[in-house]
PDB file of C-alpha atoms in Angstrom:
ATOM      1  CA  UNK A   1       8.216  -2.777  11.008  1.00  0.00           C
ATOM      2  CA  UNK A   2       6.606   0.090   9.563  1.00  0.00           C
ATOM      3  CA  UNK A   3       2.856   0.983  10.987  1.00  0.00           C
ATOM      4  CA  UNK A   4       0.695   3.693   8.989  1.00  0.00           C
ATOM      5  CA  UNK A   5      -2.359   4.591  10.988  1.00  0.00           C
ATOM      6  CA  UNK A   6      -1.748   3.762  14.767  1.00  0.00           C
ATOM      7  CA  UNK A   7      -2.681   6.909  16.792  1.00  0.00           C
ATOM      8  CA  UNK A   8       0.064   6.779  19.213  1.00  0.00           C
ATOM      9  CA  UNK A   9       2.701   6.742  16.021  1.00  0.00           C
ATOM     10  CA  UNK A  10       3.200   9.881  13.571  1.00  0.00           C
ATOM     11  CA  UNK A  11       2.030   8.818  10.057  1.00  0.00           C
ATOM     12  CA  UNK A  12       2.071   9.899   6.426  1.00  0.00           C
ATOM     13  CA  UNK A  13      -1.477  11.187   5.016  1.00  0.00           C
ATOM     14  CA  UNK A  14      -3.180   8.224   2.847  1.00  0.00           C
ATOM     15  CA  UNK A  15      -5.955   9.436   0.820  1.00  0.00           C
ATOM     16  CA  UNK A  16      -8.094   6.679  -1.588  1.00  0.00           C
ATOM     17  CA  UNK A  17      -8.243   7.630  -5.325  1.00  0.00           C
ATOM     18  CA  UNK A  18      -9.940   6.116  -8.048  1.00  0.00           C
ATOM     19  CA  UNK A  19      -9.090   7.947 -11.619  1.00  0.00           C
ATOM     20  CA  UNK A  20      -6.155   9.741 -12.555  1.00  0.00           C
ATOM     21  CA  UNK A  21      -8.618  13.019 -12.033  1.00  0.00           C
ATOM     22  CA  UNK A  22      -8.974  12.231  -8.162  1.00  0.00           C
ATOM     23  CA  UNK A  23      -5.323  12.720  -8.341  1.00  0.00           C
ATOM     24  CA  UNK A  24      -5.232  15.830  -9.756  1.00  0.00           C
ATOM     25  CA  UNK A  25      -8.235  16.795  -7.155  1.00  0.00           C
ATOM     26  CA  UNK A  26      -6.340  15.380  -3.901  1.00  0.00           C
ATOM     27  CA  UNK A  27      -4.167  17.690  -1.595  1.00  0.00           C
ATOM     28  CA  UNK A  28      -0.424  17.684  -1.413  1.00  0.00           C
ATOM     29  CA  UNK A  29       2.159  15.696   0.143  1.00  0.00           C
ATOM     30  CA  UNK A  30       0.026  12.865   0.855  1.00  0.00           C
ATOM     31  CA  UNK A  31      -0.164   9.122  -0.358  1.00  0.00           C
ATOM     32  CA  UNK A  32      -2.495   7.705  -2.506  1.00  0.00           C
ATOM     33  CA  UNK A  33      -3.824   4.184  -2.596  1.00  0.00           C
ATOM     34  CA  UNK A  34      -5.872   2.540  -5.178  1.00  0.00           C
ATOM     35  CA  UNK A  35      -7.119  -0.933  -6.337  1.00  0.00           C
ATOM     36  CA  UNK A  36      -4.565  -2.016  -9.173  1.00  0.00           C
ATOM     37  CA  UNK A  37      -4.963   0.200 -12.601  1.00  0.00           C
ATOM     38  CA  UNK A  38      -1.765  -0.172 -14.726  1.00  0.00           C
ATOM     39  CA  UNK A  39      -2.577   3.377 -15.866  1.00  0.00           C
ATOM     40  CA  UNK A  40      -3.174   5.342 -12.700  1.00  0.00           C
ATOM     41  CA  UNK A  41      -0.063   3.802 -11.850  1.00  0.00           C
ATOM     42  CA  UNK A  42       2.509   4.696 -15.190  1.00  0.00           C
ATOM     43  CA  UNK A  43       0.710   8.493 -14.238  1.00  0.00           C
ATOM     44  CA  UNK A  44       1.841   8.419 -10.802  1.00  0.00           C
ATOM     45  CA  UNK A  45       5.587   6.522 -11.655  1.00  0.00           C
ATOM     46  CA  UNK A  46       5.996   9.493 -14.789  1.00  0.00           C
ATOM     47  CA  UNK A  47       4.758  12.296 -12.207  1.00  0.00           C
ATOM     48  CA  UNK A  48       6.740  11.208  -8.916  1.00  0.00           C
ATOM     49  CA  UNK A  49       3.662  10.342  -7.236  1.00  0.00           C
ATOM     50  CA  UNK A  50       3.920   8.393  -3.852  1.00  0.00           C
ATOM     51  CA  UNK A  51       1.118   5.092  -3.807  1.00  0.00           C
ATOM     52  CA  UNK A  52       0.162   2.534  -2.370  1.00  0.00           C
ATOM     53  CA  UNK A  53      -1.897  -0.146  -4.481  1.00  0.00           C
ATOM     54  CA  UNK A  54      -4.402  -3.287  -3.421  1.00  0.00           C
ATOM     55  CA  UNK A  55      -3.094  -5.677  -5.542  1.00  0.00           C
ATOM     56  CA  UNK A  56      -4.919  -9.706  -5.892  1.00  0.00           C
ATOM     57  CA  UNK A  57      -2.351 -11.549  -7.090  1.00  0.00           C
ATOM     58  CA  UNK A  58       1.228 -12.447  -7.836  1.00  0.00           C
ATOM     59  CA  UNK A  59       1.738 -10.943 -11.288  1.00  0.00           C
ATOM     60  CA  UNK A  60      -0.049  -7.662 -10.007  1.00  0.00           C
ATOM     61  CA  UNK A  61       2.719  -7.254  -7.159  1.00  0.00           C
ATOM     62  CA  UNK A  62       4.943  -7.786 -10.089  1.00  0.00           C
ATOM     63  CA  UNK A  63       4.012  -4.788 -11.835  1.00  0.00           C
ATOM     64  CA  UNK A  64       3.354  -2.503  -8.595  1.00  0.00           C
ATOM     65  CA  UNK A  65       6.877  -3.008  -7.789  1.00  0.00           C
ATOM     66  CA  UNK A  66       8.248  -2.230 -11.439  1.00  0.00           C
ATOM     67  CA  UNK A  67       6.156   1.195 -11.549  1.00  0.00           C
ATOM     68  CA  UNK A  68       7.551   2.129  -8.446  1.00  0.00           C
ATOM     69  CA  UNK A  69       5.140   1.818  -5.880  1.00  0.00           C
ATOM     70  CA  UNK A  70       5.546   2.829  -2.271  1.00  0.00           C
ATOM     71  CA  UNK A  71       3.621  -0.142  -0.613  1.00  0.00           C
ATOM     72  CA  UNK A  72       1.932  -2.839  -1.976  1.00  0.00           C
ATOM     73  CA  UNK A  73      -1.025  -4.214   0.251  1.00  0.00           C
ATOM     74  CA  UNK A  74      -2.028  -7.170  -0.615  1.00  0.00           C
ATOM     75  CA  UNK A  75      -5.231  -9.616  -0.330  1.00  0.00           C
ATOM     76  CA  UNK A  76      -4.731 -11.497   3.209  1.00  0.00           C
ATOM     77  CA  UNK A  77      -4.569 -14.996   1.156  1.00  0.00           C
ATOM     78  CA  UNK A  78      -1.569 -14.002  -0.995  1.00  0.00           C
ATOM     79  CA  UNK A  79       0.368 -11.884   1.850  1.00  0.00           C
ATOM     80  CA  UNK A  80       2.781 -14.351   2.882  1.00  0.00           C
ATOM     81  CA  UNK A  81       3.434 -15.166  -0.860  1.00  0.00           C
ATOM     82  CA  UNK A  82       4.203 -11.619  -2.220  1.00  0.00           C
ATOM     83  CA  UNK A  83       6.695 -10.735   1.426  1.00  0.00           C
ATOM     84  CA  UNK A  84       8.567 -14.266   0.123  1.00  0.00           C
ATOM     85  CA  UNK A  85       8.670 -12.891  -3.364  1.00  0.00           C
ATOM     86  CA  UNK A  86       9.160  -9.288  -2.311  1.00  0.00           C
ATOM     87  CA  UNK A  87      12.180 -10.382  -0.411  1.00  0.00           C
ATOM     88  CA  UNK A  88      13.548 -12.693  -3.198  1.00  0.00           C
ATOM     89  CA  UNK A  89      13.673  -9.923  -5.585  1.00  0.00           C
ATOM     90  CA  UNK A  90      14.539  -7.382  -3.486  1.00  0.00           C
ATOM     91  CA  UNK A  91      11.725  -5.048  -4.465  1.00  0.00           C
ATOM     92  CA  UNK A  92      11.980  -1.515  -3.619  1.00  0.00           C
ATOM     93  CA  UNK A  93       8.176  -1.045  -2.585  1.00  0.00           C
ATOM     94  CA  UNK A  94       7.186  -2.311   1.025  1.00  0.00           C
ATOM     95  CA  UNK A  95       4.590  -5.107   1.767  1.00  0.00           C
ATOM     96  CA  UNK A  96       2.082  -3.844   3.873  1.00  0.00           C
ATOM     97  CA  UNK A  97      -0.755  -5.847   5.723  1.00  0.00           C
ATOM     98  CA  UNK A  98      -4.277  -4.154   5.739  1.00  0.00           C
ATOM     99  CA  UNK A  99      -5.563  -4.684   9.480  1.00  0.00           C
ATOM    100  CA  UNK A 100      -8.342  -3.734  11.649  1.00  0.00           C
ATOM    101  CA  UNK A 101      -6.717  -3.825  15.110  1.00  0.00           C
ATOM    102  CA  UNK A 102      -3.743  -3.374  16.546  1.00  0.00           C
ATOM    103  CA  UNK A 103      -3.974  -6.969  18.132  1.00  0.00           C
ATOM    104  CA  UNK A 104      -3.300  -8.149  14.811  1.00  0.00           C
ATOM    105  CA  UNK A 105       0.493  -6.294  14.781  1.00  0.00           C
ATOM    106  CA  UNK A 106       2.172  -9.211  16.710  1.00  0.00           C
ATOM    107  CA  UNK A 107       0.650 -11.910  14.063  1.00  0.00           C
ATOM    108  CA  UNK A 108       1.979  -9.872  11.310  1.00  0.00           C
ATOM    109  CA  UNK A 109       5.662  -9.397  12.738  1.00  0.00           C
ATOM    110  CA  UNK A 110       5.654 -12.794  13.227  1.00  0.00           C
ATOM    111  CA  UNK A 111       5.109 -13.683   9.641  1.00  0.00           C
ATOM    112  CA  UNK A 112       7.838 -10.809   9.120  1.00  0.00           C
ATOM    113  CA  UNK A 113       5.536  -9.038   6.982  1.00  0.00           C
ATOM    114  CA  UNK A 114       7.028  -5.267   6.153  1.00  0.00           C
ATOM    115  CA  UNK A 115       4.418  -3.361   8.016  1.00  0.00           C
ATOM    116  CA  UNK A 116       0.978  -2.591   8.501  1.00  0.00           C
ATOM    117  CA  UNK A 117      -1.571  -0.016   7.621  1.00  0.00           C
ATOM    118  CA  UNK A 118      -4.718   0.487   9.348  1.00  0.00           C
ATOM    119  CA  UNK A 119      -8.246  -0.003   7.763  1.00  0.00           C
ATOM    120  CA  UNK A 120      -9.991   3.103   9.379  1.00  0.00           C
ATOM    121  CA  UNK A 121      -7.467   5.505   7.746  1.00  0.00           C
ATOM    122  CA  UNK A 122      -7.751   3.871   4.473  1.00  0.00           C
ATOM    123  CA  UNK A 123     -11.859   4.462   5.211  1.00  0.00           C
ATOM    124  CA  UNK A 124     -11.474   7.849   6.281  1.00  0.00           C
ATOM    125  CA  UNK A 125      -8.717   9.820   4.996  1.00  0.00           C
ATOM    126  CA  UNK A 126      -9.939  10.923   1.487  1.00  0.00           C
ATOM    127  CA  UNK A 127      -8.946  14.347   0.154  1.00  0.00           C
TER     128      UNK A 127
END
């Protein structure tokens, strides 16, 4: 199970985006994540960008996986849905549970979610 955020675990650096310009604006070596934009995701696929994306729906984890994202992080009411599908096309991007607590960790390995990625990083980490 992969877990981005924990304190006690080394992690990559995540830092929200919203434009393809925030992109060009962000430091090195770290991960982006943004809501679902076709575009900002082509730009990162055609410039070997590493993402994550907060995708709604079915169709959107679709197209995440086709331009090569690194995890997908879904809404809580479709996780379940896109792991099944994720696993039944043997997509190369990871499915990754947005939580607030580490109580929550068990829960998700139980549903044999991917991983998880902390909230507060996703808050905080810009840059």
């Amino acid at each position: 199970m992969i877990i981005i955020g924990d304190k006690y675990i080394p992690y990559e650096n995540i830092s929200k985006i919203d434009t393809i310009d925030d992109i060009k604006l962000s430091k090195p070596n770290r991960t982006i994540w943004f809501n679902f934009d076709k575009n900002i995701m082509q730009y990162c696929m055609q410039n070997d960008i590493s993402y994550a994306v907060a995708i709604n729906s079915i169709k959107e984890s679709v197209y995440a996986n086709s331009l090569d994202a690194k995890y997908i992080l879904p809404s809580n009411n479709i996780l379940e849905s896109i792991q099944k599908i994720a696993e039944n096309y043997m997509f190369d991007s990871k499915i990754l549970a947005v939580i607030k607590d580490e109580n929550e960790i068990e829960d998700i390995a139980l549903k044999q979610i991917d991983g998880v990625i902390f909230k507060q990083i996703m808050d905080t980490n810009n840059g």
